[in-house]
PDB file of C-alpha atoms and ligand atoms in Angstrom:
ATOM      1  CA  MET A   1      35.087  63.365 -82.050  1.00  0.00           C
ATOM      2  CA  HIS A   2      35.788  64.280 -78.416  1.00  0.00           C
ATOM      3  CA  LEU A   3      33.935  67.034 -76.594  1.00  0.00           C
ATOM      4  CA  CYS A   4      36.048  68.704 -73.912  1.00  0.00           C
ATOM      5  CA  GLU A   5      36.687  71.939 -72.092  1.00  0.00           C
ATOM      6  CA  VAL A   6      39.610  74.052 -70.982  1.00  0.00           C
ATOM      7  CA  VAL A   7      40.978  72.936 -67.601  1.00  0.00           C
ATOM      8  CA  ARG A   8      43.807  75.466 -67.312  1.00  0.00           C
ATOM      9  CA  THR A   9      46.302  77.456 -69.378  1.00  0.00           C
ATOM     10  CA  ARG A  10      49.852  78.640 -68.861  1.00  0.00           C
ATOM     11  CA  PRO A  11      52.564  80.237 -70.969  1.00  0.00           C
ATOM     12  CA  VAL A  12      55.341  77.858 -72.053  1.00  0.00           C
ATOM     13  CA  THR A  13      57.371  80.640 -73.723  1.00  0.00           C
ATOM     14  CA  PRO A  14      56.496  84.229 -74.667  1.00  0.00           C
ATOM     15  CA  MET A  15      55.006  82.946 -77.959  1.00  0.00           C
ATOM     16  CA  VAL A  16      53.529  79.628 -76.846  1.00  0.00           C
ATOM     17  CA  GLN A  17      50.462  79.147 -74.686  1.00  0.00           C
ATOM     18  CA  ARG A  18      49.728  75.703 -73.210  1.00  0.00           C
ATOM     19  CA  VAL A  19      46.022  74.900 -73.182  1.00  0.00           C
ATOM     20  CA  THR A  20      45.087  71.866 -71.101  1.00  0.00           C
ATOM     21  CA  LEU A  21      41.831  70.285 -72.233  1.00  0.00           C
ATOM     22  CA  GLY A  22      39.924  67.779 -70.156  1.00  0.00           C
ATOM     23  CA  GLY A  23      36.609  66.149 -69.417  1.00  0.00           C
ATOM     24  CA  CYS A  24      34.735  62.904 -69.817  1.00  0.00           C
ATOM     25  CA  GLY A  25      34.657  63.345 -73.586  1.00  0.00           C
ATOM     26  CA  LEU A  26      38.372  62.540 -73.652  1.00  0.00           C
ATOM     27  CA  ALA A  27      37.706  58.991 -72.388  1.00  0.00           C
ATOM     28  CA  GLY A  28      38.734  56.705 -75.208  1.00  0.00           C
ATOM     29  CA  PHE A  29      40.930  59.314 -76.939  1.00  0.00           C
ATOM     30  CA  PRO A  30      43.289  56.829 -78.578  1.00  0.00           C
ATOM     31  CA  ALA A  31      47.079  56.802 -78.282  1.00  0.00           C
ATOM     32  CA  VAL A  32      47.862  56.691 -82.000  1.00  0.00           C
ATOM     33  CA  GLY A  33      51.549  57.560 -81.997  1.00  0.00           C
ATOM     34  CA  ALA A  34      54.337  59.997 -81.349  1.00  0.00           C
ATOM     35  CA  ASP A  35      53.217  63.052 -83.346  1.00  0.00           C
ATOM     36  CA  ALA A  36      49.458  62.672 -82.720  1.00  0.00           C
ATOM     37  CA  PHE A  37      47.516  65.703 -83.881  1.00  0.00           C
ATOM     38  CA  ALA A  38      43.838  66.591 -83.849  1.00  0.00           C
ATOM     39  CA  TYR A  39      41.578  69.292 -85.207  1.00  0.00           C
ATOM     40  CA  LEU A  40      40.646  71.701 -82.412  1.00  0.00           C
ATOM     41  CA  LEU A  41      37.028  72.751 -82.984  1.00  0.00           C
ATOM     42  CA  LEU A  42      35.739  75.914 -81.313  1.00  0.00           C
ATOM     43  CA  PRO A  43      32.418  77.770 -81.014  1.00  0.00           C
ATOM     44  CA  PRO A  44      31.582  80.310 -83.752  1.00  0.00           C
ATOM     45  CA  ALA A  45      32.668  83.929 -83.227  1.00  0.00           C
ATOM     46  CA  GLY A  46      30.920  85.601 -80.271  1.00  0.00           C
ATOM     47  CA  ARG A  47      29.474  82.328 -78.966  1.00  0.00           C
ATOM     48  CA  SER A  48      30.480  80.220 -75.983  1.00  0.00           C
ATOM     49  CA  GLU A  49      28.726  76.939 -76.884  1.00  0.00           C
ATOM     50  CA  LEU A  50      29.776  74.543 -79.641  1.00  0.00           C
ATOM     51  CA  THR A  51      27.387  74.261 -82.572  1.00  0.00           C
ATOM     52  CA  ILE A  52      28.519  70.722 -83.347  1.00  0.00           C
ATOM     53  CA  GLY A  53      28.025  67.438 -81.510  1.00  0.00           C
ATOM     54  CA  LEU A  54      29.233  63.869 -81.531  1.00  0.00           C
ATOM     55  CA  ASP A  55      27.681  63.380 -84.993  1.00  0.00           C
ATOM     56  CA  PHE A  56      30.120  66.000 -86.409  1.00  0.00           C
ATOM     57  CA  ASP A  57      31.180  65.505 -90.014  1.00  0.00           C
ATOM     58  CA  TRP A  58      33.090  67.779 -92.392  1.00  0.00           C
ATOM     59  CA  ALA A  59      30.491  67.671 -95.183  1.00  0.00           C
ATOM     60  CA  HIS A  60      27.892  68.995 -92.732  1.00  0.00           C
ATOM     61  CA  VAL A  61      30.216  71.804 -91.560  1.00  0.00           C
ATOM     62  CA  ARG A  62      30.619  73.048 -95.129  1.00  0.00           C
ATOM     63  CA  SER A  63      26.842  73.288 -95.482  1.00  0.00           C
ATOM     64  CA  MET A  64      26.372  75.224 -92.196  1.00  0.00           C
ATOM     65  CA  ALA A  65      25.611  78.958 -92.193  1.00  0.00           C
ATOM     66  CA  LYS A  66      28.823  80.935 -91.614  1.00  0.00           C
ATOM     67  CA  ASP A  67      27.733  82.259 -88.211  1.00  0.00           C
ATOM     68  CA  GLU A  68      26.942  78.679 -87.090  1.00  0.00           C
ATOM     69  CA  ARG A  69      30.134  77.100 -88.377  1.00  0.00           C
ATOM     70  CA  PRO A  70      32.774  75.990 -85.839  1.00  0.00           C
ATOM     71  CA  ARG A  71      36.210  77.598 -86.039  1.00  0.00           C
ATOM     72  CA  GLY A  72      39.509  75.866 -85.388  1.00  0.00           C
ATOM     73  CA  ALA A  73      42.823  74.468 -86.579  1.00  0.00           C
ATOM     74  CA  TYR A  74      45.080  71.443 -86.274  1.00  0.00           C
ATOM     75  CA  TYR A  75      47.176  71.096 -83.111  1.00  0.00           C
ATOM     76  CA  SER A  76      49.593  68.451 -81.884  1.00  0.00           C
ATOM     77  CA  VAL A  77      49.052  66.540 -78.683  1.00  0.00           C
ATOM     78  CA  ARG A  78      52.018  67.653 -76.576  1.00  0.00           C
ATOM     79  CA  HIS A  79      51.026  65.439 -73.638  1.00  0.00           C
ATOM     80  CA  HIS A  80      48.181  62.978 -73.186  1.00  0.00           C
ATOM     81  CA  ARG A  81      47.379  61.893 -69.622  1.00  0.00           C
ATOM     82  CA  PRO A  82      44.646  59.282 -70.147  1.00  0.00           C
ATOM     83  CA  GLU A  83      44.444  58.536 -66.409  1.00  0.00           C
ATOM     84  CA  GLU A  84      43.452  62.195 -65.814  1.00  0.00           C
ATOM     85  CA  LEU A  85      41.504  62.594 -69.072  1.00  0.00           C
ATOM     86  CA  GLU A  86      43.742  65.533 -69.993  1.00  0.00           C
ATOM     87  CA  ILE A  87      45.531  66.665 -73.143  1.00  0.00           C
ATOM     88  CA  ASP A  88      48.001  69.555 -73.472  1.00  0.00           C
ATOM     89  CA  LEU A  89      48.143  71.594 -76.674  1.00  0.00           C
ATOM     90  CA  ASP A  90      51.044  74.055 -77.093  1.00  0.00           C
ATOM     91  CA  VAL A  91      49.674  76.835 -79.270  1.00  0.00           C
ATOM     92  CA  VAL A  92      51.834  79.462 -81.004  1.00  0.00           C
ATOM     93  CA  VAL A  93      50.093  82.779 -80.410  1.00  0.00           C
ATOM     94  CA  HIS A  94      50.281  84.981 -83.512  1.00  0.00           C
ATOM     95  CA  ASP A  95      48.427  87.940 -85.007  1.00  0.00           C
ATOM     96  CA  ASP A  96      45.129  87.406 -86.789  1.00  0.00           C
ATOM     97  CA  GLY A  97      44.793  83.751 -85.769  1.00  0.00           C
ATOM     98  CA  ILE A  98      41.333  82.557 -84.769  1.00  0.00           C
ATOM     99  CA  ALA A  99      42.568  79.466 -82.938  1.00  0.00           C
ATOM    100  CA  ALA A 100      45.668  81.288 -81.667  1.00  0.00           C
ATOM    101  CA  GLY A 101      43.533  84.173 -80.365  1.00  0.00           C
ATOM    102  CA  TRP A 102      41.185  81.707 -78.690  1.00  0.00           C
ATOM    103  CA  ALA A 103      44.139  79.992 -76.960  1.00  0.00           C
ATOM    104  CA  ALA A 104      45.580  83.301 -75.765  1.00  0.00           C
ATOM    105  CA  ALA A 105      42.293  84.180 -74.040  1.00  0.00           C
ATOM    106  CA  ALA A 106      41.115  80.686 -73.084  1.00  0.00           C
ATOM    107  CA  ALA A 107      39.748  80.225 -69.563  1.00  0.00           C
ATOM    108  CA  PRO A 108      38.716  77.172 -67.527  1.00  0.00           C
ATOM    109  CA  GLY A 109      35.320  75.891 -68.649  1.00  0.00           C
ATOM    110  CA  ASP A 110      35.602  77.173 -72.251  1.00  0.00           C
ATOM    111  CA  LYS A 111      34.075  74.601 -74.600  1.00  0.00           C
ATOM    112  CA  ALA A 112      36.014  72.879 -77.395  1.00  0.00           C
ATOM    113  CA  ALA A 113      36.214  69.573 -79.228  1.00  0.00           C
ATOM    114  CA  LEU A 114      38.970  67.468 -80.760  1.00  0.00           C
ATOM    115  CA  TRP A 115      38.496  65.667 -84.059  1.00  0.00           C
ATOM    116  CA  GLY A 116      41.067  62.943 -84.639  1.00  0.00           C
ATOM    117  CA  PRO A 117      43.751  62.024 -83.727  1.00  0.00           C
ATOM    118  CA  ARG A 118      46.022  61.065 -86.612  1.00  0.00           C
ATOM    119  CA  VAL A 119      49.785  60.729 -87.123  1.00  0.00           C
ATOM    120  CA  LEU A 120      52.320  61.544 -89.826  1.00  0.00           C
ATOM    121  CA  PHE A 121      55.433  60.147 -88.100  1.00  0.00           C
ATOM    122  CA  ARG A 122      55.763  56.661 -89.589  1.00  0.00           C
ATOM    123  CA  PRO A 123      59.416  55.559 -89.638  1.00  0.00           C
ATOM    124  CA  PRO A 124      60.243  52.433 -91.634  1.00  0.00           C
ATOM    125  CA  ALA A 125      61.063  49.434 -89.427  1.00  0.00           C
ATOM    126  CA  ASP A 126      64.712  49.444 -90.545  1.00  0.00           C
ATOM    127  CA  ALA A 127      65.366  53.125 -89.701  1.00  0.00           C
ATOM    128  CA  ALA A 128      68.618  53.221 -87.718  1.00  0.00           C
ATOM    129  CA  TRP A 129      68.275  56.938 -86.952  1.00  0.00           C
ATOM    130  CA  THR A 130      65.812  59.788 -87.285  1.00  0.00           C
ATOM    131  CA  LEU A 131      66.203  63.405 -88.364  1.00  0.00           C
ATOM    132  CA  LEU A 132      63.583  65.829 -87.003  1.00  0.00           C
ATOM    133  CA  VAL A 133      63.129  69.431 -88.182  1.00  0.00           C
ATOM    134  CA  ALA A 134      60.604  71.825 -86.712  1.00  0.00           C
ATOM    135  CA  ASP A 135      59.626  75.454 -86.555  1.00  0.00           C
ATOM    136  CA  ASN A 136      57.880  76.730 -83.408  1.00  0.00           C
ATOM    137  CA  THR A 137      54.525  75.192 -84.443  1.00  0.00           C
ATOM    138  CA  ALA A 138      56.067  71.716 -84.817  1.00  0.00           C
ATOM    139  CA  VAL A 139      58.247  71.840 -81.694  1.00  0.00           C
ATOM    140  CA  PRO A 140      55.399  70.312 -79.603  1.00  0.00           C
ATOM    141  CA  ALA A 141      55.216  67.325 -81.973  1.00  0.00           C
ATOM    142  CA  MET A 142      59.015  67.101 -82.161  1.00  0.00           C
ATOM    143  CA  LEU A 143      59.308  66.962 -78.359  1.00  0.00           C
ATOM    144  CA  SER A 144      56.536  64.380 -78.196  1.00  0.00           C
ATOM    145  CA  ILE A 145      58.423  62.236 -80.722  1.00  0.00           C
ATOM    146  CA  LEU A 146      61.528  62.533 -78.510  1.00  0.00           C
ATOM    147  CA  ASP A 147      59.440  61.491 -75.475  1.00  0.00           C
ATOM    148  CA  HIS A 148      58.161  58.400 -77.319  1.00  0.00           C
ATOM    149  CA  ARG A 149      61.420  57.204 -78.915  1.00  0.00           C
ATOM    150  CA  PRO A 150      63.278  54.078 -77.771  1.00  0.00           C
ATOM    151  CA  VAL A 151      66.089  55.337 -75.539  1.00  0.00           C
ATOM    152  CA  ASP A 152      68.819  53.856 -77.767  1.00  0.00           C
ATOM    153  CA  HIS A 153      67.444  55.223 -81.056  1.00  0.00           C
ATOM    154  CA  ARG A 154      69.709  57.917 -82.526  1.00  0.00           C
ATOM    155  CA  VAL A 155      67.994  61.226 -83.277  1.00  0.00           C
ATOM    156  CA  VAL A 156      69.247  64.474 -84.749  1.00  0.00           C
ATOM    157  CA  ALA A 157      66.666  67.195 -84.043  1.00  0.00           C
ATOM    158  CA  VAL A 158      66.833  70.748 -85.392  1.00  0.00           C
ATOM    159  CA  ALA A 159      64.351  73.382 -84.222  1.00  0.00           C
ATOM    160  CA  GLU A 160      64.192  76.926 -85.591  1.00  0.00           C
ATOM    161  CA  VAL A 161      62.715  79.514 -83.228  1.00  0.00           C
ATOM    162  CA  ALA A 162      62.685  83.301 -82.946  1.00  0.00           C
ATOM    163  CA  ASP A 163      65.125  83.713 -80.081  1.00  0.00           C
ATOM    164  CA  ASP A 164      66.485  82.317 -76.820  1.00  0.00           C
ATOM    165  CA  ALA A 165      63.168  82.793 -75.021  1.00  0.00           C
ATOM    166  CA  GLU A 166      61.514  80.249 -77.368  1.00  0.00           C
ATOM    167  CA  VAL A 167      64.097  77.531 -76.656  1.00  0.00           C
ATOM    168  CA  ARG A 168      62.399  74.863 -74.499  1.00  0.00           C
ATOM    169  CA  ASP A 169      64.037  73.711 -71.303  1.00  0.00           C
ATOM    170  CA  VAL A 170      64.217  70.007 -72.147  1.00  0.00           C
ATOM    171  CA  ARG A 171      66.745  67.288 -71.459  1.00  0.00           C
ATOM    172  CA  PRO A 172      66.324  64.992 -74.459  1.00  0.00           C
ATOM    173  CA  GLY A 173      68.470  62.174 -73.052  1.00  0.00           C
ATOM    174  CA  PRO A 174      71.186  60.007 -74.592  1.00  0.00           C
ATOM    175  CA  CYS A 175      71.454  59.374 -78.336  1.00  0.00           C
ATOM    176  CA  VAL A 176      69.739  62.705 -79.124  1.00  0.00           C
ATOM    177  CA  ASP A 177      71.580  65.599 -80.746  1.00  0.00           C
ATOM    178  CA  LEU A 178      69.121  68.504 -80.269  1.00  0.00           C
ATOM    179  CA  ARG A 179      70.045  71.831 -81.862  1.00  0.00           C
ATOM    180  CA  TRP A 180      68.200  75.150 -81.653  1.00  0.00           C
ATOM    181  CA  ALA A 181      68.574  77.714 -84.446  1.00  0.00           C
ATOM    182  CA  ARG A 182      67.698  81.216 -83.218  1.00  0.00           C
ATOM    183  CA  ARG A 183      66.569  83.540 -85.989  1.00  0.00           C
ATOM    184  CA  ASP A 184      67.553  86.704 -84.066  1.00  0.00           C
ATOM    185  CA  ARG A 185      71.163  85.474 -84.212  1.00  0.00           C
ATOM    186  CA  GLY A 186      70.906  84.867 -87.957  1.00  0.00           C
ATOM    187  CA  GLU A 187      70.772  81.086 -87.444  1.00  0.00           C
ATOM    188  CA  ARG A 188      68.587  79.003 -89.779  1.00  0.00           C
ATOM    189  CA  ALA A 189      67.537  75.355 -89.649  1.00  0.00           C
ATOM    190  CA  ALA A 190      68.380  75.030 -93.340  1.00  0.00           C
ATOM    191  CA  ASP A 191      72.029  75.945 -92.695  1.00  0.00           C
ATOM    192  CA  VAL A 192      72.239  73.542 -89.752  1.00  0.00           C
ATOM    193  CA  VAL A 193      70.677  70.701 -91.773  1.00  0.00           C
ATOM    194  CA  ARG A 194      72.902  71.362 -94.788  1.00  0.00           C
ATOM    195  CA  ALA A 195      76.015  71.030 -92.602  1.00  0.00           C
ATOM    196  CA  LEU A 196      74.896  67.904 -90.704  1.00  0.00           C
ATOM    197  CA  ARG A 197      76.868  64.667 -90.796  1.00  0.00           C
ATOM    198  CA  LEU A 198      74.101  62.124 -90.327  1.00  0.00           C
ATOM    199  CA  PRO A 199      74.688  58.692 -88.753  1.00  0.00           C
ATOM    200  CA  PRO A 200      75.393  55.722 -91.055  1.00  0.00           C
ATOM    201  CA  GLY A 201      72.703  53.293 -92.233  1.00  0.00           C
ATOM    202  CA  PRO A 202      69.126  53.861 -93.372  1.00  0.00           C
ATOM    203  CA  GLY A 203      67.331  56.744 -91.677  1.00  0.00           C
ATOM    204  CA  TYR A 204      64.047  58.584 -91.636  1.00  0.00           C
ATOM    205  CA  ALA A 205      63.306  62.314 -91.782  1.00  0.00           C
ATOM    206  CA  TRP A 206      60.255  63.981 -90.227  1.00  0.00           C
ATOM    207  CA  GLY A 207      59.414  67.662 -90.077  1.00  0.00           C
ATOM    208  CA  GLY A 208      56.768  70.331 -89.793  1.00  0.00           C
ATOM    209  CA  GLY A 209      56.558  74.071 -90.157  1.00  0.00           C
ATOM    210  CA  GLU A 210      55.664  76.968 -92.433  1.00  0.00           C
ATOM    211  CA  HIS A 211      54.926  75.874 -96.006  1.00  0.00           C
ATOM    212  CA  ALA A 212      57.882  77.458 -97.872  1.00  0.00           C
ATOM    213  CA  TRP A 213      60.252  76.697 -94.968  1.00  0.00           C
ATOM    214  CA  VAL A 214      59.271  73.020 -95.041  1.00  0.00           C
ATOM    215  CA  GLN A 215      59.624  72.850 -98.820  1.00  0.00           C
ATOM    216  CA  GLU A 216      63.186  74.183 -98.595  1.00  0.00           C
ATOM    217  CA  LEU A 217      64.075  71.688 -95.867  1.00  0.00           C
ATOM    218  CA  ASP A 218      62.456  68.778 -97.712  1.00  0.00           C
ATOM    219  CA  ALA A 219      64.537  69.591-100.800  1.00  0.00           C
ATOM    220  CA  LEU A 220      67.713  69.822 -98.694  1.00  0.00           C
ATOM    221  CA  VAL A 221      67.063  66.521 -96.962  1.00  0.00           C
ATOM    222  CA  ALA A 222      66.520  64.881-100.352  1.00  0.00           C
ATOM    223  CA  ASP A 223      69.317  66.554-102.332  1.00  0.00           C
ATOM    224  CA  VAL A 224      72.095  67.032 -99.767  1.00  0.00           C
ATOM    225  CA  HIS A 225      71.457  63.941 -97.631  1.00  0.00           C
ATOM    226  CA  GLY A 226      69.959  61.653-100.297  1.00  0.00           C
ATOM    227  CA  ILE A 227      66.940  60.593 -98.224  1.00  0.00           C
ATOM    228  CA  ASP A 228      64.334  59.053-100.548  1.00  0.00           C
ATOM    229  CA  ALA A 229      60.690  60.170-100.633  1.00  0.00           C
ATOM    230  CA  GLU A 230      59.466  57.034 -98.828  1.00  0.00           C
ATOM    231  CA  ARG A 231      61.824  57.867 -95.951  1.00  0.00           C
ATOM    232  CA  ARG A 232      60.701  61.484 -95.575  1.00  0.00           C
ATOM    233  CA  SER A 233      57.601  62.988 -94.007  1.00  0.00           C
ATOM    234  CA  LEU A 234      57.920  66.786 -93.941  1.00  0.00           C
ATOM    235  CA  THR A 235      54.562  68.530 -93.674  1.00  0.00           C
ATOM    236  CA  SER A 236      53.300  72.066 -94.188  1.00  0.00           C
ATOM    237  CA  TYR A 237      51.763  73.114 -90.834  1.00  0.00           C
ATOM    238  CA  TRP A 238      50.782  76.668 -91.860  1.00  0.00           C
ATOM    239  CA  ARG A 239      51.151  79.158 -94.711  1.00  0.00           C
ATOM    240  CA  ARG A 240      52.418  82.703 -94.330  1.00  0.00           C
ATOM    241  CA  ASN A 241      49.716  85.293 -95.088  1.00  0.00           C
ATOM    242  CA  GLN A 242      47.140  82.607 -95.728  1.00  0.00           C
ATOM    243  CA  PRO A 243      44.638  81.291 -93.166  1.00  0.00           C
ATOM    244  CA  THR A 244      44.432  77.506 -93.044  1.00  0.00           C
ATOM    245  CA  GLY A 245      42.230  77.187 -89.971  1.00  0.00           C
ATOM    246  CA  LEU A 246      38.401  77.059 -90.074  1.00  0.00           C
ATOM    247  CA  ARG A 247      37.079  80.624 -89.700  1.00  0.00           C
TER     248      ARG A 247
HETATM  249  C1  LIG B   1      49.581  68.322 -88.305  1.00  0.00           C
HETATM  250  C2  LIG B   1      49.628  69.727 -87.745  1.00  0.00           C
HETATM  251  C3  LIG B   1      49.998  69.948 -86.418  1.00  0.00           C
HETATM  252  C4  LIG B   1      50.064  71.243 -85.902  1.00  0.00           C
HETATM  253  N1  LIG B   1      50.440  71.422 -84.597  1.00  0.00           N
HETATM  254  C5  LIG B   1      50.529  72.681 -84.099  1.00  0.00           C
HETATM  255  C6  LIG B   1      50.907  72.891 -82.727  1.00  0.00           C
HETATM  256  O1  LIG B   1      51.084  71.961 -81.940  1.00  0.00           O
HETATM  257  N2  LIG B   1      51.028  74.192 -82.307  1.00  0.00           N
HETATM  258  C7  LIG B   1      50.797  75.257 -83.130  1.00  0.00           C
HETATM  259  O2  LIG B   1      50.907  76.399 -82.683  1.00  0.00           O
HETATM  260  N3  LIG B   1      50.428  75.068 -84.422  1.00  0.00           N
HETATM  261  C8  LIG B   1      50.289  73.824 -84.916  1.00  0.00           C
HETATM  262  N4  LIG B   1      49.906  73.637 -86.213  1.00  0.00           N
HETATM  263  C9  LIG B   1      49.731  74.827 -87.064  1.00  0.00           C
HETATM  264  C10 LIG B   1      48.382  75.506 -86.915  1.00  0.00           C
HETATM  265  O3  LIG B   1      47.342  74.582 -87.290  1.00  0.00           O
HETATM  266  C11 LIG B   1      48.346  76.736 -87.856  1.00  0.00           C
HETATM  267  O4  LIG B   1      49.295  77.691 -87.415  1.00  0.00           O
HETATM  268  C12 LIG B   1      46.983  77.385 -87.990  1.00  0.00           C
HETATM  269  O5  LIG B   1      47.040  78.259 -89.092  1.00  0.00           O
HETATM  270  C13 LIG B   1      46.572  78.187 -86.754  1.00  0.00           C
HETATM  271  O6  LIG B   1      45.257  78.616 -86.957  1.00  0.00           O
HETATM  272  P1  LIG B   1      44.762  80.092 -86.605  1.00  0.00           P
HETATM  273  O7  LIG B   1      43.275  80.042 -86.602  1.00  0.00           O
HETATM  274  O8  LIG B   1      45.453  80.591 -85.384  1.00  0.00           O
HETATM  275  O9  LIG B   1      45.279  80.997 -87.832  1.00  0.00           O
HETATM  276  P2  LIG B   1      44.701  81.035 -89.336  1.00  0.00           P
HETATM  277  O10 LIG B   1      43.320  81.595 -89.328  1.00  0.00           O
HETATM  278  O11 LIG B   1      44.910  79.727 -90.004  1.00  0.00           O
HETATM  279  O12 LIG B   1      45.694  82.102 -90.028  1.00  0.00           O
HETATM  280  C14 LIG B   1      45.548  83.513 -89.837  1.00  0.00           C
HETATM  281  C15 LIG B   1      46.834  84.200 -90.259  1.00  0.00           C
HETATM  282  O13 LIG B   1      47.865  83.839 -89.364  1.00  0.00           O
HETATM  283  C16 LIG B   1      49.000  83.324 -90.073  1.00  0.00           C
HETATM  284  N5  LIG B   1      49.575  82.249 -89.235  1.00  0.00           N
HETATM  285  C17 LIG B   1      49.077  80.997 -89.021  1.00  0.00           C
HETATM  286  N6  LIG B   1      49.876  80.319 -88.169  1.00  0.00           N
HETATM  287  C18 LIG B   1      50.880  81.167 -87.842  1.00  0.00           C
HETATM  288  C19 LIG B   1      52.013  81.052 -86.996  1.00  0.00           C
HETATM  289  N7  LIG B   1      52.283  79.945 -86.276  1.00  0.00           N
HETATM  290  N8  LIG B   1      52.843  82.124 -86.904  1.00  0.00           N
HETATM  291  C20 LIG B   1      52.603  83.286 -87.596  1.00  0.00           C
HETATM  292  N9  LIG B   1      51.539  83.448 -88.417  1.00  0.00           N
HETATM  293  C21 LIG B   1      50.698  82.403 -88.529  1.00  0.00           C
HETATM  294  C22 LIG B   1      48.438  82.816 -91.403  1.00  0.00           C
HETATM  295  O14 LIG B   1      49.427  82.904 -92.401  1.00  0.00           O
HETATM  296  C23 LIG B   1      47.308  83.813 -91.673  1.00  0.00           C
HETATM  297  O15 LIG B   1      47.817  84.983 -92.296  1.00  0.00           O
HETATM  298  C24 LIG B   1      49.778  72.352 -86.741  1.00  0.00           C
HETATM  299  C25 LIG B   1      49.377  72.127 -88.070  1.00  0.00           C
HETATM  300  C26 LIG B   1      49.312  70.839 -88.561  1.00  0.00           C
HETATM  301  C27 LIG B   1      48.887  70.623 -90.000  1.00  0.00           C
END
């Protein structure tokens, strides 16, 4: 558990707000891997101070009175600068989101905490290439995976976003085939993935996004490209019309 506070914020795209967290509590935040994610814990509604401390545990949270309970959600570590004790989270701002609403209004000095980190990106040692699929919520993790990859490792990355304004200005480097599907043009990640010719040899598929979207892509990766379960890690990041964050 790492207590921290907002250092600064800035928009990355019209839908994505970068929140930079910092402070002494981030000393010792471990570098666990490419798609590191942590639970962002926030003060209860209408409060500015956290109601949890370094002894935080989930069983205790469940027994807390509702107006004392922290709020929050999982977020990926887009950048970790251990020498500055800073972490960037890229938060998709959407309607009715507690964590998203907090990020949209966050100001320097606002209190927060990070529980974690953990990883889901665990390619087998013999993976000759990697397929990445992401909706806007998993683009931060996808770009972090690209930042961490060996320069000669082949990657096919497919991101589905709302429109041109959500496409990130990144230069992924050699050996990476990065494709953006823009929904306002009728483009879908599923169609791109279905039509892919993947490199030869054993691979690994990673992905994140909305629950039903991820399920469709997981089935495609398995059925069309024949990637076995132990070589796939596609995770539901959120569910349409269903809160998953602590509220
Ligand atoms: C491993 C992991 C890593 C993640 N990394 C990131 C990340 O880096 N950036 C990021 O933005 N999200 C990320 N997420 C997703 C994020 O945790 C969820 O979107 C979460 O629901 C946001 O919490 P909230 O309090 O804003 O909304 P909630 O209270 O959970 O939901 C409120 C309502 O908003 C809807 N909703 C939730 N998320 C979205 C969305 N993105 N777009 C539209 N409607 C939505 C829900 O269906 C619900 O109806 C990650 C999730 C996981 C599991």
